[in-house]
CSV table of C-alpha atoms in Angstrom, one decimal:
chain,number,residue,atom,x,y,z
A,189,LYS,CA,-45.4,-115.5,-32.5
A,190,GLN,CA,-47.6,-116.3,-35.7
A,191,ARG,CA,-46.8,-119.9,-37.5
A,192,ARG,CA,-44.6,-119.6,-40.3
A,193,HIS,CA,-46.1,-121.3,-43.7
A,194,ALA,CA,-44.0,-124.1,-45.2
A,195,LYS,CA,-41.4,-122.8,-48.3
A,196,PRO,CA,-42.9,-121.8,-51.4
A,197,SER,CA,-42.0,-125.0,-53.6
A,198,ALA,CA,-39.2,-125.4,-55.7
A,199,PRO,CA,-37.3,-122.0,-55.3
A,200,GLN,CA,-34.4,-121.5,-57.4
A,201,PRO,CA,-30.6,-121.6,-55.8
A,202,PRO,CA,-29.4,-117.9,-55.2
A,203,LYS,CA,-26.6,-117.5,-58.2
A,204,HIS,CA,-23.0,-117.2,-56.5
A,205,HIS,CA,-21.2,-114.2,-57.0
A,206,THR,CA,-17.3,-114.5,-58.6
A,207,PRO,CA,-15.6,-111.6,-57.1
A,208,VAL,CA,-12.9,-109.2,-59.8
A,209,PRO,CA,-9.5,-109.3,-58.7
A,210,MET,CA,-8.5,-105.8,-57.5
A,211,GLY,CA,-5.5,-105.7,-59.7
A,212,VAL,CA,-3.2,-102.3,-59.5
A,213,CYS,CA,-5.1,-99.8,-59.5
A,214,ALA,CA,-8.0,-98.7,-56.8
A,215,SER,CA,-11.6,-98.8,-57.6
A,216,LYS,CA,-12.9,-95.7,-58.5
A,217,THR,CA,-15.4,-96.3,-55.4
A,218,SER,CA,-11.9,-97.1,-52.3
A,219,THR,CA,-12.7,-95.0,-49.0
A,220,ALA,CA,-9.0,-96.3,-48.5
A,221,ASP,CA,-7.6,-93.3,-46.3
A,222,THR,CA,-10.9,-91.0,-48.0
A,223,LEU,CA,-12.9,-88.5,-45.9
A,224,ILE,CA,-16.4,-89.0,-46.9
A,225,GLY,CA,-18.4,-85.7,-46.0
A,226,GLY,CA,-15.6,-83.3,-46.3
A,227,ARG,CA,-15.1,-79.9,-48.2
A,228,VAL,CA,-18.8,-78.7,-47.4
A,229,VAL,CA,-19.4,-76.3,-50.6
A,230,GLY,CA,-22.6,-73.7,-51.4
A,231,THR,CA,-24.3,-72.8,-48.7
A,232,THR,CA,-27.0,-74.4,-46.3
A,233,PRO,CA,-30.4,-74.4,-47.3
A,234,PRO,CA,-33.3,-73.6,-44.7
A,235,PRO,CA,-35.2,-76.6,-43.2
A,236,PHE,CA,-38.4,-77.9,-44.3
A,237,GLY,CA,-40.8,-78.9,-42.1
A,238,VAL,CA,-43.3,-81.7,-42.8
A,239,THR,CA,-45.6,-81.6,-45.7
A,240,TRP,CA,-48.1,-84.1,-46.0
A,241,ALA,CA,-49.7,-85.7,-49.1
A,242,ASP,CA,-52.9,-87.8,-49.6
A,243,ARG,CA,-50.5,-90.2,-51.1
A,244,LEU,CA,-47.1,-90.8,-52.8
A,245,ILE,CA,-47.0,-91.8,-56.1
A,246,ASP,CA,-43.1,-91.8,-56.8
A,247,ALA,CA,-42.7,-94.4,-53.5
A,248,PRO,CA,-41.6,-97.3,-55.4
A,249,ILE,CA,-44.4,-100.2,-54.5
A,250,GLY,CA,-42.5,-103.3,-53.2
A,251,THR,CA,-39.4,-101.3,-51.8
A,252,VAL,CA,-38.0,-103.3,-49.0
A,253,VAL,CA,-38.2,-101.7,-45.3
A,254,CYS,CA,-36.0,-102.7,-42.3
A,255,PHE,CA,-37.2,-102.0,-38.4
A,256,ASP,CA,-35.2,-101.2,-35.8
A,257,ASN,CA,-37.1,-103.8,-33.7
A,258,GLY,CA,-36.4,-106.3,-31.1
A,259,SER,CA,-35.6,-106.3,-27.1
A,260,LYS,CA,-32.2,-106.2,-25.9
A,261,LYS,CA,-32.6,-107.3,-22.6
A,262,LYS,CA,-32.0,-110.8,-21.2
A,263,SER,CA,-33.6,-114.0,-22.4
A,264,MET,CA,-35.6,-115.5,-19.9
A,265,MET,CA,-33.5,-118.2,-19.1
A,266,SER,CA,-30.5,-116.6,-18.1
A,267,LEU,CA,-32.6,-114.1,-15.8
A,268,ALA,CA,-34.2,-117.4,-14.6
A,269,LEU,CA,-31.0,-118.7,-13.6
A,270,GLU,CA,-29.6,-115.4,-11.9
A,271,GLY,CA,-32.8,-115.7,-9.6
A,272,ASP,CA,-33.6,-112.3,-10.2
A,273,ALA,CA,-37.7,-112.5,-10.2
A,274,LYS,CA,-38.8,-109.2,-10.7
A,275,LYS,CA,-36.2,-108.4,-14.1
A,276,LEU,CA,-37.7,-111.6,-15.1
A,277,ARG,CA,-41.5,-110.5,-15.0
A,278,GLU,CA,-40.2,-106.9,-16.9
A,279,ASN,CA,-38.5,-109.0,-19.5
A,280,VAL,CA,-41.8,-110.9,-20.4
A,281,GLY,CA,-43.8,-108.5,-22.0
A,282,ALA,CA,-40.8,-107.4,-23.7
A,283,LYS,CA,-39.6,-110.6,-24.9
A,284,LEU,CA,-43.7,-112.0,-25.9
A,285,LEU,CA,-43.8,-108.2,-27.9
A,286,ASP,CA,-41.1,-109.1,-29.4
A,287,ASN,CA,-42.7,-112.0,-31.7
A,288,ILE,CA,-45.3,-109.1,-33.2
A,289,LEU,CA,-42.8,-106.8,-34.2
A,290,PRO,CA,-41.7,-106.5,-37.8
A,291,ARG,CA,-38.2,-106.3,-38.7
A,292,ILE,CA,-38.4,-106.7,-42.2
A,293,GLY,CA,-41.4,-105.6,-44.4
A,294,ILE,CA,-42.5,-104.2,-47.9
A,295,ILE,CA,-44.0,-100.9,-48.8
A,296,TRP,CA,-47.4,-102.0,-50.9
A,297,ASN,CA,-49.2,-99.3,-51.6
A,298,GLU,CA,-48.9,-95.7,-52.0
A,299,LEU,CA,-50.2,-94.7,-48.3
A,300,GLY,CA,-47.4,-96.4,-47.5
A,301,VAL,CA,-48.6,-99.1,-45.7
A,302,VAL,CA,-45.8,-101.6,-44.7
A,303,LYS,CA,-47.0,-105.3,-45.0
A,304,PRO,CA,-44.1,-107.0,-41.8
A,305,VAL,CA,-42.9,-110.2,-43.3
A,306,THR,CA,-44.0,-113.1,-40.7
A,307,HIS,CA,-42.9,-116.3,-42.7
A,308,GLY,CA,-40.2,-117.9,-43.3
A,309,ASN,CA,-36.9,-119.2,-41.7
A,310,ALA,CA,-34.2,-116.3,-42.2
A,311,SER,CA,-32.6,-114.9,-39.4
A,312,ALA,CA,-33.1,-111.5,-40.0
A,313,LEU,CA,-37.1,-111.9,-39.0
A,314,ASP,CA,-35.5,-112.7,-35.3
A,315,ALA,CA,-32.7,-109.8,-35.1
A,316,ILE,CA,-32.1,-107.2,-32.9
A,317,ASP,CA,-32.3,-103.8,-33.8
A,318,LEU,CA,-31.9,-103.6,-37.5
A,319,GLU,CA,-30.4,-100.2,-38.6
A,320,CYS,CA,-30.0,-101.2,-42.0
A,321,ILE,CA,-30.8,-103.1,-45.6
A,322,SER,CA,-29.1,-103.5,-49.4
A,323,GLN,CA,-30.0,-105.1,-51.9
A,324,VAL,CA,-27.5,-107.9,-52.9
A,325,SER,CA,-29.3,-108.8,-56.4
A,326,GLY,CA,-32.6,-107.7,-57.5
A,327,SER,CA,-33.1,-110.3,-60.3
A,328,ASP,CA,-32.8,-113.5,-57.4
A,329,SER,CA,-34.8,-110.8,-54.4
A,330,ILE,CA,-31.6,-111.4,-52.1
A,331,TYR,CA,-31.2,-108.7,-49.3
A,332,VAL,CA,-28.5,-108.1,-46.7
A,333,ALA,CA,-30.1,-106.3,-43.4
A,334,THR,CA,-27.6,-105.2,-40.6
A,335,SER,CA,-27.7,-105.5,-37.0
A,336,SER,CA,-26.5,-102.4,-34.6
A,337,ASN,CA,-24.1,-105.2,-33.2
A,338,GLY,CA,-22.7,-105.6,-36.8
A,339,LYS,CA,-24.8,-109.3,-37.6
A,340,MET,CA,-25.4,-109.0,-41.1
A,341,HIS,CA,-28.2,-111.4,-42.4
A,342,VAL,CA,-28.6,-112.6,-45.5
A,343,PHE,CA,-32.1,-113.9,-47.2
A,344,LYS,CA,-34.2,-114.2,-50.4
A,345,LEU,CA,-37.4,-112.5,-50.4
A,346,TYR,CA,-40.3,-114.7,-52.3
A,347,TYR,CA,-44.1,-113.7,-53.1
A,348,THR,CA,-46.6,-116.4,-53.7
A,349,GLN,CA,-49.5,-115.4,-55.9
A,350,PRO,CA,-53.2,-115.4,-54.2
A,351,SER,CA,-55.0,-118.5,-55.3
A,352,CYS,CA,-59.2,-119.4,-54.0
A,353,LEU,CA,-56.9,-121.8,-51.2
A,354,ASP,CA,-54.1,-119.1,-50.1
A,355,TRP,CA,-54.5,-115.1,-50.1
A,356,GLY,CA,-50.8,-115.1,-50.9
A,357,PHE,CA,-47.5,-114.4,-48.8
A,358,LEU,CA,-44.5,-113.4,-48.2
A,359,TYR,CA,-41.3,-115.9,-47.1
A,360,ALA,CA,-38.2,-115.2,-46.3
A,361,GLU,CA,-35.5,-117.5,-46.7
A,362,HIS,CA,-32.4,-118.0,-44.9
A,363,ILE,CA,-29.0,-117.6,-46.9
A,364,SER,CA,-26.3,-116.7,-44.6
A,365,GLN,CA,-25.2,-114.7,-41.0
A,366,GLY,CA,-21.9,-113.2,-40.6
A,367,GLN,CA,-20.3,-110.3,-38.4
A,368,LEU,CA,-19.0,-107.2,-39.7
A,369,PRO,CA,-15.5,-106.1,-38.4
A,370,SER,CA,-15.1,-102.6,-36.5
A,371,PRO,CA,-12.2,-100.8,-35.3
A,372,PRO,CA,-11.7,-101.7,-31.3
A,373,GLY,CA,-13.6,-99.8,-28.8
A,374,ALA,CA,-15.6,-98.6,-31.5
A,375,GLY,CA,-19.7,-97.8,-31.4
A,376,GLU,CA,-22.2,-99.9,-32.9
A,377,VAL,CA,-22.8,-99.9,-36.6
A,378,GLU,CA,-25.0,-96.6,-37.7
A,379,ALA,CA,-25.3,-97.7,-41.5
A,380,THR,CA,-24.0,-99.8,-43.9
A,381,CYS,CA,-24.2,-100.1,-47.9
A,382,CYS,CA,-23.8,-103.0,-50.0
A,383,PHE,CA,-22.8,-102.0,-54.3
A,384,MET,CA,-21.5,-103.1,-57.1
A,385,ASN,CA,-18.4,-101.5,-57.6
A,386,ASP,CA,-17.3,-99.9,-61.3
A,387,ARG,CA,-15.5,-103.4,-61.0
A,388,SER,CA,-18.7,-105.2,-61.2
A,389,GLU,CA,-17.3,-106.5,-57.8
A,390,LEU,CA,-20.3,-106.9,-54.7
A,391,MET,CA,-18.9,-104.4,-51.7
A,392,MET,CA,-20.2,-103.7,-48.1
A,393,ILE,CA,-19.2,-100.1,-46.8
A,394,TRP,CA,-20.1,-99.6,-42.9
A,395,THR,CA,-19.7,-96.9,-40.2
A,396,GLY,CA,-20.4,-95.6,-36.5
A,397,ARG,CA,-22.9,-93.3,-35.5
A,398,GLY,CA,-20.1,-90.7,-34.7
A,399,GLY,CA,-21.9,-87.5,-32.7
A,400,GLN,CA,-21.6,-87.6,-28.3
A,401,GLU,CA,-18.9,-85.2,-29.2
A,402,LEU,CA,-16.8,-86.6,-31.5
A,403,LYS,CA,-15.8,-84.7,-34.5
A,404,GLU,CA,-15.8,-87.6,-37.3
A,405,SER,CA,-16.7,-91.1,-37.5
A,406,TRP,CA,-14.7,-93.9,-39.0
A,407,THR,CA,-15.8,-95.9,-42.3
A,408,ARG,CA,-14.8,-100.1,-43.3
A,409,GLN,CA,-15.4,-101.1,-46.6
A,410,ALA,CA,-14.2,-104.7,-48.4
A,411,PRO,CA,-15.7,-107.1,-51.0
A,412,PHE,CA,-18.8,-109.3,-49.8
A,413,ASP,CA,-19.4,-112.4,-50.2
A,414,TYR,CA,-23.3,-113.3,-49.5
A,415,ILE,CA,-23.2,-117.5,-49.7
A,416,SER,CA,-21.4,-117.0,-46.7
A,417,GLY,CA,-22.2,-114.0,-45.5
A,418,SER,CA,-18.6,-112.2,-44.9
A,419,VAL,CA,-16.5,-109.7,-45.9
A,420,ASP,CA,-12.7,-109.9,-47.1
A,421,GLU,CA,-11.3,-108.7,-43.9
A,422,SER,CA,-7.5,-109.2,-45.9
A,423,LYS,CA,-8.9,-106.6,-48.3
A,424,ILE,CA,-10.3,-104.6,-46.1
A,425,GLU,CA,-10.0,-100.3,-46.6
A,426,ILE,CA,-9.7,-97.9,-43.6
A,427,GLY,CA,-11.6,-94.5,-44.4
A,428,ARG,CA,-13.2,-91.5,-42.2
A,429,MET,CA,-16.5,-89.7,-42.1
A,430,ALA,CA,-16.5,-86.6,-41.2
A,431,ASN,CA,-19.6,-84.6,-39.4
A,432,VAL,CA,-20.9,-82.4,-42.0
A,433,THR,CA,-23.0,-80.2,-39.6
A,434,GLY,CA,-19.7,-79.1,-37.1
A,435,ASN,CA,-22.2,-79.6,-34.4
A,436,LEU,CA,-21.1,-82.4,-32.4
A,437,LYS,CA,-24.4,-82.9,-30.6
A,438,TRP,CA,-25.5,-84.7,-34.1
A,439,ARG,CA,-24.6,-88.0,-35.1
A,440,THR,CA,-22.3,-88.3,-37.9
A,441,ALA,CA,-24.2,-90.8,-39.7
A,442,SER,CA,-27.9,-92.3,-39.1
A,443,SER,CA,-28.3,-94.0,-43.6
A,444,MET,CA,-25.8,-94.3,-46.2
A,445,GLN,CA,-26.2,-94.9,-50.0
A,446,VAL,CA,-23.3,-95.2,-52.6
A,447,HIS,CA,-24.3,-94.3,-56.0
A,448,VAL,CA,-21.5,-95.4,-59.4
A,449,ASN,CA,-22.4,-93.4,-62.4
A,450,GLY,CA,-19.8,-93.6,-65.0
A,451,PRO,CA,-16.8,-92.0,-63.7
A,452,VAL,CA,-18.7,-90.6,-61.0
A,453,VAL,CA,-19.3,-91.9,-57.1
A,454,GLU,CA,-21.6,-90.5,-55.2
A,455,PHE,CA,-21.6,-91.4,-51.6
A,456,TRP,CA,-25.5,-89.8,-49.9
A,457,PHE,CA,-25.6,-89.9,-46.1
A,458,THR,CA,-28.1,-88.7,-43.5
A,459,SER,CA,-26.9,-86.9,-40.2
A,460,VAL,CA,-29.2,-86.6,-37.3
A,461,TYR,CA,-29.7,-84.5,-34.2
A,462,ASP,CA,-31.9,-86.2,-31.5
A,463,GLY,CA,-32.4,-83.7,-28.6
A,464,THR,CA,-34.4,-86.0,-26.4
A,465,GLU,CA,-30.8,-87.8,-26.3
A,466,SER,CA,-28.3,-84.8,-26.9
A,467,ASP,CA,-30.4,-82.0,-25.2
A,468,GLY,CA,-32.5,-84.3,-22.8
A,469,LYS,CA,-35.3,-82.0,-24.7
A,470,THR,CA,-39.1,-84.0,-24.2
A,471,LEU,CA,-41.7,-84.5,-27.4
A,472,ASP,CA,-45.2,-83.7,-27.5
A,473,ALA,CA,-46.5,-86.6,-27.5
A,474,THR,CA,-50.3,-85.6,-28.4
A,475,SER,CA,-48.8,-83.6,-31.6
A,476,ASP,CA,-47.1,-85.6,-34.5
A,477,GLN,CA,-44.0,-84.0,-36.5
A,478,THR,CA,-45.3,-81.0,-37.2
A,479,ALA,CA,-45.4,-79.8,-33.9
A,480,PRO,CA,-43.1,-77.1,-32.6
A,481,GLN,CA,-41.2,-79.1,-29.5
A,482,ASN,CA,-41.2,-82.0,-31.9
A,483,LYS,CA,-39.3,-79.9,-34.6
A,484,ALA,CA,-36.8,-79.0,-31.8
A,485,ALA,CA,-36.2,-82.1,-30.9
A,486,PHE,CA,-35.1,-83.9,-34.0
A,487,LYS,CA,-33.6,-82.6,-37.1
A,488,THR,CA,-31.9,-84.0,-40.4
A,489,VAL,CA,-29.8,-83.0,-43.0
A,490,LEU,CA,-29.4,-84.6,-46.5
A,491,ALA,CA,-25.8,-84.8,-48.0
A,492,LYS,CA,-23.7,-86.4,-50.4
A,493,THR,CA,-19.9,-86.4,-50.8
A,494,THR,CA,-18.5,-86.7,-55.0
A,495,PHE,CA,-15.6,-88.2,-55.9
A,496,GLY,CA,-14.3,-87.9,-59.9
A,497,LEU,CA,-15.2,-84.8,-60.9
A,498,GLY,CA,-11.8,-83.2,-59.8
A,499,PRO,CA,-11.0,-82.9,-56.1
A,500,SER,CA,-14.4,-84.1,-53.6
A,501,TYR,CA,-16.9,-82.4,-52.4
A,502,THR,CA,-20.0,-82.5,-50.0
A,503,ASP,CA,-23.1,-80.5,-50.6
A,504,ILE,CA,-26.2,-80.4,-48.0
A,505,ILE,CA,-29.2,-81.1,-50.3
A,506,ALA,CA,-31.5,-80.1,-47.3
A,507,GLN,CA,-32.6,-80.0,-44.0
A,508,TYR,CA,-35.4,-81.3,-42.3
A,509,GLU,CA,-37.5,-80.3,-38.8
A,510,GLY,CA,-39.7,-82.7,-36.5
A,511,ILE,CA,-37.7,-86.2,-38.2
A,512,LYS,CA,-35.2,-88.6,-37.9
A,513,VAL,CA,-34.3,-90.2,-40.9
A,514,GLU,CA,-32.4,-93.1,-40.8
A,515,ALA,CA,-33.5,-95.0,-44.2
A,516,ILE,CA,-33.1,-93.2,-47.6
A,517,LEU,CA,-33.3,-94.9,-51.1
A,518,LEU,CA,-31.9,-93.2,-54.4
A,519,LEU,CA,-34.8,-93.3,-57.1
A,520,LYS,CA,-32.8,-92.7,-60.1
A,521,ASP,CA,-33.2,-91.5,-63.7
A,522,THR,CA,-33.6,-94.9,-66.3
A,523,GLY,CA,-32.1,-93.3,-68.7
A,524,ASP,CA,-28.7,-90.8,-67.5
A,525,ASN,CA,-28.6,-93.0,-64.2
A,526,LYS,CA,-28.7,-89.7,-62.4
A,527,VAL,CA,-30.8,-89.2,-59.0
A,528,LYS,CA,-33.8,-87.6,-59.5
A,529,ALA,CA,-35.2,-87.7,-56.1
A,530,VAL,CA,-34.3,-90.0,-52.7
A,531,LEU,CA,-37.1,-91.6,-50.8
A,532,LEU,CA,-36.8,-90.9,-47.2
A,533,GLY,CA,-38.1,-93.0,-44.0
A,534,SER,CA,-37.9,-91.4,-40.4
A,535,ASP,CA,-37.7,-93.0,-36.9
A,536,ASP,CA,-39.4,-90.7,-34.7
A,537,GLU,CA,-39.8,-93.0,-31.2
A,538,ILE,CA,-43.1,-92.4,-29.9
A,539,MET,CA,-44.6,-90.9,-33.2
A,540,GLY,CA,-43.7,-93.3,-35.2
A,541,SER,CA,-42.3,-93.4,-38.7
A,542,LEU,CA,-42.9,-91.1,-41.7
A,543,LEU,CA,-42.6,-92.3,-45.4
A,544,GLY,CA,-41.3,-88.8,-48.0
A,545,VAL,CA,-39.9,-88.0,-51.5
A,546,GLN,CA,-37.3,-85.6,-51.8
A,547,PRO,CA,-37.6,-84.2,-55.3
A,548,LEU,CA,-34.1,-83.2,-56.9
A,549,GLN,CA,-33.1,-81.0,-60.0
A,550,GLU,CA,-29.8,-80.1,-60.8
A,551,ALA,CA,-28.2,-76.6,-60.0
A,552,LYS,CA,-24.7,-75.2,-60.1
A,553,VAL,CA,-22.6,-75.2,-57.2
A,554,ALA,CA,-20.1,-72.3,-57.3
A,555,GLY,CA,-17.1,-73.2,-59.1
A,556,MET,CA,-17.9,-77.0,-59.8
A,557,GLY,CA,-20.3,-76.3,-62.3
A,558,ASN,CA,-24.0,-78.3,-63.5
A,559,PHE,CA,-23.2,-81.0,-61.0
A,560,GLY,CA,-25.4,-79.2,-57.5
A,561,LEU,CA,-29.0,-80.2,-56.4
A,562,ASN,CA,-31.7,-77.9,-55.7
A,563,ALA,CA,-34.3,-79.8,-53.2
A,564,GLY,CA,-37.8,-79.0,-54.0
A,565,THR,CA,-40.2,-79.2,-51.5
A,566,PRO,CA,-40.4,-83.0,-49.9
A,567,ARG,CA,-44.3,-84.4,-49.1
A,568,PHE,CA,-44.6,-87.3,-46.6
A,569,VAL,CA,-47.6,-89.7,-45.8
A,570,ASN,CA,-47.7,-91.2,-42.1
A,571,LEU,CA,-46.2,-94.9,-42.6
A,572,ALA,CA,-46.7,-95.5,-39.0
A,573,GLU,CA,-50.2,-94.6,-38.6
A,574,ASN,CA,-51.5,-96.1,-41.9
A,575,SER,CA,-49.7,-99.5,-40.9
A,576,MET,CA,-51.4,-99.6,-37.9
A,577,TYR,CA,-54.5,-99.4,-38.5
A,578,GLU,CA,-53.5,-102.5,-41.5
A,579,THR,CA,-51.5,-104.5,-38.6
A,580,PHE,CA,-52.5,-103.6,-35.7
A,581,VAL,CA,-49.2,-103.3,-34.4
A,582,PRO,CA,-48.4,-99.9,-32.6
A,583,LYS,CA,-47.2,-96.9,-34.4
A,584,SER,CA,-44.1,-96.4,-32.4
A,585,LYS,CA,-42.9,-100.1,-33.2
A,586,PHE,CA,-42.9,-98.7,-37.2
A,587,GLY,CA,-39.2,-96.9,-37.0
A,588,THR,CA,-37.8,-97.0,-39.9
A,589,SER,CA,-34.2,-98.0,-40.2
A,590,GLY,CA,-33.2,-98.6,-43.7
A,591,PHE,CA,-34.6,-99.4,-47.3
A,592,ALA,CA,-33.6,-101.3,-50.5
A,593,PRO,CA,-34.7,-101.6,-53.7
A,594,ALA,CA,-38.3,-103.7,-54.7
A,595,GLY,CA,-36.5,-106.8,-56.0
A,596,SER,CA,-38.4,-109.2,-58.8
A,597,PHE,CA,-40.3,-110.7,-56.3
A,598,ALA,CA,-42.2,-107.6,-56.4
A,599,SER,CA,-43.9,-107.8,-59.8
A,600,ALA,CA,-46.8,-110.0,-58.8
A,601,ILE,CA,-47.7,-107.1,-56.1
A,602,ILE,CA,-47.2,-104.1,-58.2
A,603,ASN,CA,-49.1,-106.4,-61.4
A,604,GLY,CA,-51.9,-106.3,-59.0
A,605,GLY,CA,-52.0,-109.4,-56.5
A,606,ARG,CA,-52.7,-109.4,-52.9
A,607,VAL,CA,-50.5,-109.2,-50.1
């Protein structure tokens, strides 16, 4: 493993968040006894294929990315104690490869090149199977990444400016670890989102994958304290999430983002079809995401459920072929705070990962007024391939699983600093 540099000098300690009392009335973002993904309105748009771009000028530099790397195999010590020499030999390569595989990185140019974060003592840098990441505080550059087993890793990102003695580097400082509680017998945690509700209370929502003949998945929401890395289990809200496609071979949720804009609350998410798992389909490893065989194997829908405009409703915003979108980031207008585009990140197994921007325009939805969205043609760059040339990490190991906005650490990079 690369030697991790010493912590940058004189970091400012993170500010503790003080929760706001819940009171009698529920928050507008409450998901207690609530169904996300219900009452689909409008028509489902035809699917987009992958349209390539030379670069993505709308992709925010400094966006934080997480990857689902990390071997789930048993440790060397465990296998040695079990006396299983064959498995011990098989695991050596996987465990050694773990040391160089990215868990956290940042997007640092319009080609989608990701610079992995390799320095620091944050537990996220050694985590297994990170599924999602959220920004806790932009001004303090604090983030929380969550593994599929529900373990939360809270850390702070720094960037040291280049100098005549140092090329500059990204550093992740550990803050805390915690565990998300899941329903008894539930599968892995697939999507989480940390957000500020309408009462300025820091919240965490999390859900399972669904799929495998399941009509819906579960949701949980609770106040989140990043200092201790824990949710308030006495205030957990229990809800449900529908499979918007109606096809039980699709995963109910693969990513989630929450957008609070005045009285309106939107839950954005993707649902994914992985034909290699559900139907035994194979990928064309000699081609990319545009190949017919791969378009048949991987599919995605982007959807949002809206609350606060009368009865809740769900729009299927876009469909995609050839990619599994497992990371989204809402790109909002600085004036009216409306979502103007969505950053898309795919995890396409041996084909790697694409970075895309989905442009949006307001449109009418039958019976709902001007509250719908039309999706323009998305453009993509090859995140995995472009990053491989810069880092020498195999493109199959850049499976994007989560996005979070750039924090204050990124200002030096955006203003011309080298990473």
